Each structure stands twice: as structure tokens, then as C-alpha cells.
């Protein structure tokens, strides 16, 4: 009888471990999806950041970066459109 009880206790413990394992698998799946989304957002942010840096360099070199006058020489004058764009994307 004692041996049967011990087997039953082991089976219960095993069932509990299997339940816990399933919970952990679901959590890992969820975290992997979340991680993929965060990596995608990070990649997009890096691309956007690099683009803004390049446009800032272009503006500093004396060219417009606004849609109205894009790539035209500013002739040393400041442009409110360009500055507005830079301020929004800083």
C-alpha cells in the first residue's frame, strides 16, 4: 500500500510539474512575440534617428530640408519650416 501511495504522490507531482511547464511555455511564447515587436520598433527608431541626423547635417551645410524648398541652398538664412521640422523630430 505504501508503494502505491508513493507512486500516486509522484504522479501528482509530475502532473503539477507538467502544468507549470505549460504555463512557462506560454509565457516564453508571449515574451518572444513581445521581444520581436520591441526589436522591430527599436530598428524603426534607429532608422528614423539616423535619417534625422542626416537631415540635420544637410541643414547645417546650408541646405533646406523642408518640403517646400528641399535641397535648395539657404544662402545663410534660417528657415522656419526647416527648423520646425527639426524641432518636431528632435
mmCIF file of N, CA and C in Angstrom:
data_model
loop_
_atom_site.group_PDB
_atom_site.id
_atom_site.type_symbol
_atom_site.label_atom_id
_atom_site.label_comp_id
_atom_site.label_asym_id
_atom_site.label_seq_id
_atom_site.Cartn_x
_atom_site.Cartn_y
_atom_site.Cartn_z
ATOM 1 N N UNK A 1 0.819 -1.195 0.000
ATOM 2 C CA UNK A 1 0.000 0.000 0.000
ATOM 3 C C UNK A 1 0.864 1.260 0.000
ATOM 4 N N UNK A 2 1.947 1.249 0.754
ATOM 5 C CA UNK A 2 2.819 2.416 0.834
ATOM 6 C C UNK A 2 3.441 2.721 -0.523
ATOM 7 N N UNK A 3 3.757 1.669 -1.274
ATOM 8 C CA UNK A 3 4.357 1.858 -2.593
ATOM 9 C C UNK A 3 3.370 2.511 -3.553
ATOM 10 N N UNK A 4 2.100 2.077 -3.477
ATOM 11 C CA UNK A 4 1.065 2.694 -4.317
ATOM 12 C C UNK A 4 0.901 4.177 -3.976
ATOM 13 N N UNK A 5 0.905 4.510 -2.713
ATOM 14 C CA UNK A 5 0.789 5.915 -2.297
ATOM 15 C C UNK A 5 1.971 6.736 -2.803
ATOM 16 N N UNK A 6 3.125 6.149 -2.752
ATOM 17 C CA UNK A 6 4.316 6.865 -3.226
ATOM 18 C C UNK A 6 4.233 7.113 -4.734
ATOM 19 N N UNK A 7 3.775 6.105 -5.478
ATOM 20 C CA UNK A 7 3.598 6.258 -6.929
ATOM 21 C C UNK A 7 2.554 7.334 -7.208
ATOM 22 N N UNK A 8 1.462 7.317 -6.460
ATOM 23 C CA UNK A 8 0.402 8.310 -6.644
ATOM 24 C C UNK A 8 0.939 9.714 -6.368
ATOM 25 N N UNK A 9 1.718 9.878 -5.315
ATOM 26 C CA UNK A 9 2.304 11.180 -4.985
ATOM 27 C C UNK A 9 3.255 11.651 -6.092
ATOM 28 N N UNK A 10 4.033 10.726 -6.629
ATOM 29 C CA UNK A 10 4.944 11.082 -7.728
ATOM 30 C C UNK A 10 4.156 11.498 -8.963
ATOM 31 N N UNK A 11 3.077 10.776 -9.254
ATOM 32 C CA UNK A 11 2.230 11.133 -10.401
ATOM 33 C C UNK A 11 1.617 12.514 -10.219
ATOM 34 N N UNK A 12 1.153 12.822 -9.017
ATOM 35 C CA UNK A 12 0.600 14.153 -8.734
ATOM 36 C C UNK A 12 1.663 15.233 -8.911
ATOM 37 N N UNK A 13 2.852 14.967 -8.395
ATOM 38 C CA UNK A 13 3.943 15.929 -8.526
ATOM 39 C C UNK A 13 4.298 16.126 -9.992
ATOM 40 N N UNK A 14 4.315 15.035 -10.747
ATOM 41 C CA UNK A 14 4.614 15.110 -12.176
ATOM 42 C C UNK A 14 3.551 15.916 -12.908
ATOM 43 N N UNK A 15 2.297 15.708 -12.575
ATOM 44 C CA UNK A 15 1.202 16.463 -13.196
ATOM 45 C C UNK A 15 1.332 17.951 -12.883
ATOM 46 N N UNK A 16 1.688 18.262 -11.650
ATOM 47 C CA UNK A 16 1.878 19.664 -11.270
ATOM 48 C C UNK A 16 3.044 20.271 -12.047
ATOM 49 N N UNK A 17 4.108 19.506 -12.210
ATOM 50 C CA UNK A 17 5.259 19.991 -12.981
ATOM 51 C C UNK A 17 4.895 20.192 -14.446
ATOM 52 N N UNK A 18 4.082 19.310 -14.992
ATOM 53 C CA UNK A 18 3.653 19.457 -16.383
ATOM 54 C C UNK A 18 2.783 20.709 -16.556
ATOM 55 N N UNK A 19 1.911 20.961 -15.589
ATOM 56 C CA UNK A 19 1.094 22.182 -15.628
ATOM 57 C C UNK A 19 1.983 23.421 -15.590
ATOM 58 N N UNK A 20 2.952 23.396 -14.700
ATOM 59 C CA UNK A 20 3.875 24.533 -14.578
ATOM 60 C C UNK A 20 4.692 24.709 -15.852
ATOM 61 N N UNK A 21 5.127 23.609 -16.443
ATOM 62 C CA UNK A 21 5.877 23.655 -17.694
ATOM 63 C C UNK A 21 5.038 24.282 -18.798
ATOM 64 N N UNK A 22 3.779 23.934 -18.877
ATOM 65 C CA UNK A 22 2.883 24.513 -19.883
ATOM 66 C C UNK A 22 2.731 26.025 -19.665
ATOM 67 N N UNK A 23 2.582 26.431 -18.423
ATOM 68 C CA UNK A 23 2.499 27.866 -18.109
ATOM 69 C C UNK A 23 3.756 28.591 -18.567
ATOM 70 N N UNK A 24 4.907 27.990 -18.306
ATOM 71 C CA UNK A 24 6.176 28.609 -18.693
ATOM 72 C C UNK A 24 6.328 28.681 -20.208
ATOM 73 N N UNK A 25 5.865 27.640 -20.894
ATOM 74 C CA UNK A 25 5.920 27.659 -22.365
ATOM 75 C C UNK A 25 5.081 28.811 -22.916
ATOM 76 N N UNK A 26 3.887 28.983 -22.378
ATOM 77 C CA UNK A 26 3.021 30.073 -22.824
ATOM 78 C C UNK A 26 3.667 31.438 -22.553
ATOM 79 N N UNK A 27 4.274 31.559 -21.390
ATOM 80 C CA UNK A 27 4.949 32.815 -21.026
ATOM 81 C C UNK A 27 6.119 33.084 -21.971
ATOM 82 N N UNK A 28 6.899 32.063 -22.272
ATOM 83 C CA UNK A 28 8.033 32.209 -23.196
ATOM 84 C C UNK A 28 7.529 32.627 -24.576
ATOM 85 N N UNK A 29 6.466 31.997 -25.056
ATOM 86 C CA UNK A 29 5.897 32.366 -26.356
ATOM 87 C C UNK A 29 5.491 33.830 -26.371
ATOM 88 N N UNK A 30 4.823 34.255 -25.310
ATOM 89 C CA UNK A 30 4.391 35.645 -25.197
ATOM 90 C C UNK A 30 5.588 36.602 -25.185
ATOM 91 N N UNK A 31 6.606 36.249 -24.433
ATOM 92 C CA UNK A 31 7.803 37.100 -24.355
ATOM 93 C C UNK A 31 8.551 37.155 -25.686
ATOM 94 N N UNK A 32 8.568 36.049 -26.410
ATOM 95 C CA UNK A 32 9.224 36.052 -27.715
ATOM 96 C C UNK A 32 8.505 36.979 -28.696
ATOM 97 N N UNK A 33 7.185 36.954 -28.678
ATOM 98 C CA UNK A 33 6.405 37.852 -29.542
ATOM 99 C C UNK A 33 6.666 39.306 -29.145
ATOM 100 N N UNK A 34 6.631 39.582 -27.852
ATOM 101 C CA UNK A 34 6.881 40.932 -27.365
ATOM 102 C C UNK A 34 8.296 41.380 -27.740
ATOM 103 N N UNK A 35 9.262 40.506 -27.591
ATOM 104 C CA UNK A 35 10.640 40.832 -27.922
ATOM 105 C C UNK A 35 10.782 41.172 -29.410
ATOM 106 N N UNK A 36 10.137 40.400 -30.267
ATOM 107 C CA UNK A 36 10.195 40.653 -31.702
ATOM 108 C C UNK A 36 9.610 42.025 -32.030
ATOM 109 N N UNK A 37 8.496 42.357 -31.389
ATOM 110 C CA UNK A 37 7.876 43.674 -31.621
ATOM 111 C C UNK A 37 8.790 44.801 -31.153
ATOM 112 N N UNK A 38 9.400 44.623 -29.984
ATOM 113 C CA UNK A 38 10.295 45.651 -29.462
ATOM 114 C C UNK A 38 11.537 45.815 -30.331
ATOM 115 N N UNK A 39 12.075 44.718 -30.829
ATOM 116 C CA UNK A 39 13.231 44.804 -31.725
ATOM 117 C C UNK A 39 12.869 45.522 -33.016
ATOM 118 N N UNK A 40 11.663 45.277 -33.515
ATOM 119 C CA UNK A 40 11.203 45.956 -34.718
ATOM 120 C C UNK A 40 11.063 47.457 -34.475
ATOM 121 N N UNK A 41 10.473 47.823 -33.344
ATOM 122 C CA UNK A 41 10.326 49.241 -33.004
ATOM 123 C C UNK A 41 11.680 49.904 -32.831
ATOM 124 N N UNK A 42 12.603 49.206 -32.180
ATOM 125 C CA UNK A 42 13.941 49.745 -31.974
ATOM 126 C C UNK A 42 14.631 49.978 -33.305
ATOM 127 N N UNK A 43 14.486 49.039 -34.217
ATOM 128 C CA UNK A 43 15.072 49.177 -35.548
ATOM 129 C C UNK A 43 14.483 50.382 -36.270
ATOM 130 N N UNK A 44 13.160 50.542 -36.182
ATOM 131 C CA UNK A 44 12.496 51.689 -36.816
ATOM 132 C C UNK A 44 12.971 53.002 -36.205
ATOM 133 N N UNK A 45 13.123 53.032 -34.885
ATOM 134 C CA UNK A 45 13.586 54.241 -34.202
ATOM 135 C C UNK A 45 15.016 54.583 -34.612
ATOM 136 N N UNK A 46 15.873 53.563 -34.749
ATOM 137 C CA UNK A 46 17.249 53.799 -35.169
ATOM 138 C C UNK A 46 17.300 54.358 -36.579
ATOM 139 N N UNK A 47 16.467 53.810 -37.462
ATOM 140 C CA UNK A 47 16.420 54.301 -38.839
ATOM 141 C C UNK A 47 15.938 55.743 -38.854
ATOM 142 N N UNK A 48 14.891 56.036 -38.089
ATOM 143 C CA UNK A 48 14.368 57.399 -38.030
ATOM 144 C C UNK A 48 15.425 58.339 -37.463
ATOM 145 N N UNK A 49 16.104 57.913 -36.414
ATOM 146 C CA UNK A 49 17.134 58.730 -35.787
ATOM 147 C C UNK A 49 18.262 59.032 -36.762
ATOM 148 N N UNK A 50 18.693 58.016 -37.515
ATOM 149 C CA UNK A 50 19.754 58.218 -38.492
ATOM 150 C C UNK A 50 19.307 59.186 -39.586
ATOM 151 N N UNK A 51 18.049 59.078 -40.007
ATOM 152 C CA UNK A 51 17.522 59.976 -41.039
ATOM 153 C C UNK A 51 17.489 61.419 -40.566
ATOM 154 N N UNK A 52 17.068 61.621 -39.330
ATOM 155 C CA UNK A 52 17.021 62.976 -38.773
ATOM 156 C C UNK A 52 18.441 63.543 -38.649
ATOM 157 N N UNK A 53 19.391 62.693 -38.263
ATOM 158 C CA UNK A 53 20.780 63.136 -38.164
ATOM 159 C C UNK A 53 21.300 63.595 -39.522
ATOM 160 N N UNK A 54 20.996 62.837 -40.568
ATOM 161 C CA UNK A 54 21.444 63.201 -41.916
ATOM 162 C C UNK A 54 20.803 64.506 -42.374
ATOM 163 N N UNK A 55 19.506 64.673 -42.078
ATOM 164 C CA UNK A 55 18.837 65.920 -42.459
ATOM 165 C C UNK A 55 19.393 67.103 -41.671
ATOM 166 N N UNK A 56 19.734 66.889 -40.420
ATOM 167 C CA UNK A 56 20.338 67.955 -39.617
ATOM 168 C C UNK A 56 21.681 68.359 -40.212
ATOM 169 N N UNK A 57 22.477 67.393 -40.635
ATOM 170 C CA UNK A 57 23.765 67.695 -41.281
ATOM 171 C C UNK A 57 23.548 68.500 -42.546
ATOM 172 N N UNK A 58 22.572 68.083 -43.332
ATOM 173 C CA UNK A 58 22.267 68.787 -44.577
ATOM 174 C C UNK A 58 21.867 70.230 -44.289
ATOM 175 N N UNK A 59 21.036 70.423 -43.287
ATOM 176 C CA UNK A 59 20.628 71.778 -42.909
ATOM 177 C C UNK A 59 21.833 72.590 -42.448
ATOM 178 N N UNK A 60 22.683 71.976 -41.630
ATOM 179 C CA UNK A 60 23.878 72.664 -41.138
ATOM 180 C C UNK A 60 24.845 73.025 -42.265
ATOM 181 N N UNK A 61 24.788 72.265 -43.357
ATOM 182 C CA UNK A 61 25.636 72.560 -44.514
ATOM 183 C C UNK A 61 25.053 73.685 -45.369
ATOM 184 N N UNK A 62 23.862 74.149 -45.011
ATOM 185 C CA UNK A 62 23.292 75.305 -45.702
ATOM 186 C C UNK A 62 22.184 74.998 -46.681
ATOM 187 N N UNK A 63 21.577 73.829 -46.561
ATOM 188 C CA UNK A 63 20.507 73.450 -47.485
ATOM 189 C C UNK A 63 19.191 73.285 -46.746
ATOM 190 N N UNK A 64 18.109 73.533 -47.487
ATOM 191 C CA UNK A 64 16.770 73.343 -46.926
ATOM 192 C C UNK A 64 16.478 71.856 -46.788
ATOM 193 N N UNK A 65 15.752 71.515 -45.734
ATOM 194 C CA UNK A 65 15.276 70.143 -45.549
ATOM 195 C C UNK A 65 13.744 70.104 -45.482
ATOM 196 N N UNK A 66 13.128 71.253 -45.607
ATOM 197 C CA UNK A 66 11.655 71.322 -45.589
ATOM 198 C C UNK A 66 11.113 70.898 -46.958
ATOM 199 N N UNK A 67 9.857 70.494 -46.981
ATOM 200 C CA UNK A 67 9.231 70.031 -48.218
ATOM 201 C C UNK A 67 9.138 71.139 -49.263
ATOM 202 N N UNK A 68 8.989 72.369 -48.829
ATOM 203 C CA UNK A 68 8.808 73.488 -49.757
ATOM 204 C C UNK A 68 10.057 73.760 -50.581
ATOM 205 N N UNK A 69 11.211 73.766 -49.948
ATOM 206 C CA UNK A 69 12.453 74.153 -50.634
ATOM 207 C C UNK A 69 13.524 73.068 -50.560
ATOM 208 N N UNK A 70 13.145 71.837 -50.376
ATOM 209 C CA UNK A 70 14.092 70.764 -50.109
ATOM 210 C C UNK A 70 15.302 70.795 -51.052
ATOM 211 N N UNK A 71 16.487 70.746 -50.441
ATOM 212 C CA UNK A 71 17.794 70.659 -51.102
ATOM 213 C C UNK A 71 18.219 71.951 -51.792
ATOM 214 N N UNK A 72 17.441 73.006 -51.668
ATOM 215 C CA UNK A 72 17.867 74.293 -52.222
ATOM 216 C C UNK A 72 18.785 74.973 -51.218
ATOM 217 N N UNK A 73 19.719 75.745 -51.712
ATOM 218 C CA UNK A 73 20.652 76.465 -50.853
ATOM 219 C C UNK A 73 19.893 77.506 -50.041
ATOM 220 N N UNK A 74 20.214 77.593 -48.745
ATOM 221 C CA UNK A 74 19.543 78.571 -47.881
ATOM 222 C C UNK A 74 20.228 79.938 -47.942
ATOM 223 N N UNK A 75 21.382 80.017 -48.554
ATOM 224 C CA UNK A 75 22.144 81.265 -48.677
ATOM 225 C C UNK A 75 22.370 81.905 -47.311
ATOM 226 N N UNK A 76 22.639 81.056 -46.321
ATOM 227 C CA UNK A 76 22.958 81.556 -44.981
ATOM 228 C C UNK A 76 21.766 82.009 -44.162
ATOM 229 N N UNK A 77 20.572 81.943 -44.716
ATOM 230 C CA UNK A 77 19.380 82.377 -43.989
ATOM 231 C C UNK A 77 18.757 81.185 -43.256
ATOM 232 N N UNK A 78 18.132 81.469 -42.126
ATOM 233 C CA UNK A 78 17.417 80.428 -41.387
ATOM 234 C C UNK A 78 16.058 80.206 -42.051
ATOM 235 N N UNK A 79 15.520 79.014 -41.895
ATOM 236 C CA UNK A 79 14.209 78.686 -42.472
ATOM 237 C C UNK A 79 13.316 78.163 -41.359
ATOM 238 N N UNK A 80 12.195 78.817 -41.159
ATOM 239 C CA UNK A 80 11.267 78.400 -40.107
ATOM 240 C C UNK A 80 10.663 77.027 -40.385
ATOM 241 N N UNK A 81 10.448 76.706 -41.653
ATOM 242 C CA UNK A 81 9.909 75.390 -41.985
ATOM 243 C C UNK A 81 10.900 74.291 -41.610
ATOM 244 N N UNK A 82 12.166 74.501 -41.987
ATOM 245 C CA UNK A 82 13.201 73.515 -41.661
ATOM 246 C C UNK A 82 13.363 73.390 -40.147
ATOM 247 N N UNK A 83 13.409 74.510 -39.480
ATOM 248 C CA UNK A 83 13.600 74.489 -38.030
ATOM 249 C C UNK A 83 12.417 73.820 -37.332
ATOM 250 N N UNK A 84 11.231 74.041 -37.844
ATOM 251 C CA UNK A 84 10.033 73.392 -37.282
ATOM 252 C C UNK A 84 10.145 71.880 -37.431
ATOM 253 N N UNK A 85 10.590 71.437 -38.610
ATOM 254 C CA UNK A 85 10.773 70.008 -38.841
ATOM 255 C C UNK A 85 11.782 69.435 -37.867
ATOM 256 N N UNK A 86 12.908 70.108 -37.698
ATOM 257 C CA UNK A 86 13.952 69.633 -36.791
ATOM 258 C C UNK A 86 13.445 69.587 -35.356
ATOM 259 N N UNK A 87 12.680 70.608 -34.973
ATOM 260 C CA UNK A 87 12.162 70.653 -33.602
ATOM 261 C C UNK A 87 11.184 69.507 -33.347
ATOM 262 N N UNK A 88 10.335 69.202 -34.329
ATOM 263 C CA UNK A 88 9.345 68.122 -34.173
ATOM 264 C C UNK A 88 10.013 66.752 -34.098
ATOM 265 N N UNK A 89 11.134 66.596 -34.743
ATOM 266 C CA UNK A 89 11.790 65.299 -34.834
ATOM 267 C C UNK A 89 13.006 65.171 -33.941
ATOM 268 N N UNK A 90 13.208 66.128 -33.057
ATOM 269 C CA UNK A 90 14.368 66.074 -32.162
ATOM 270 C C UNK A 90 14.153 65.076 -31.051
#
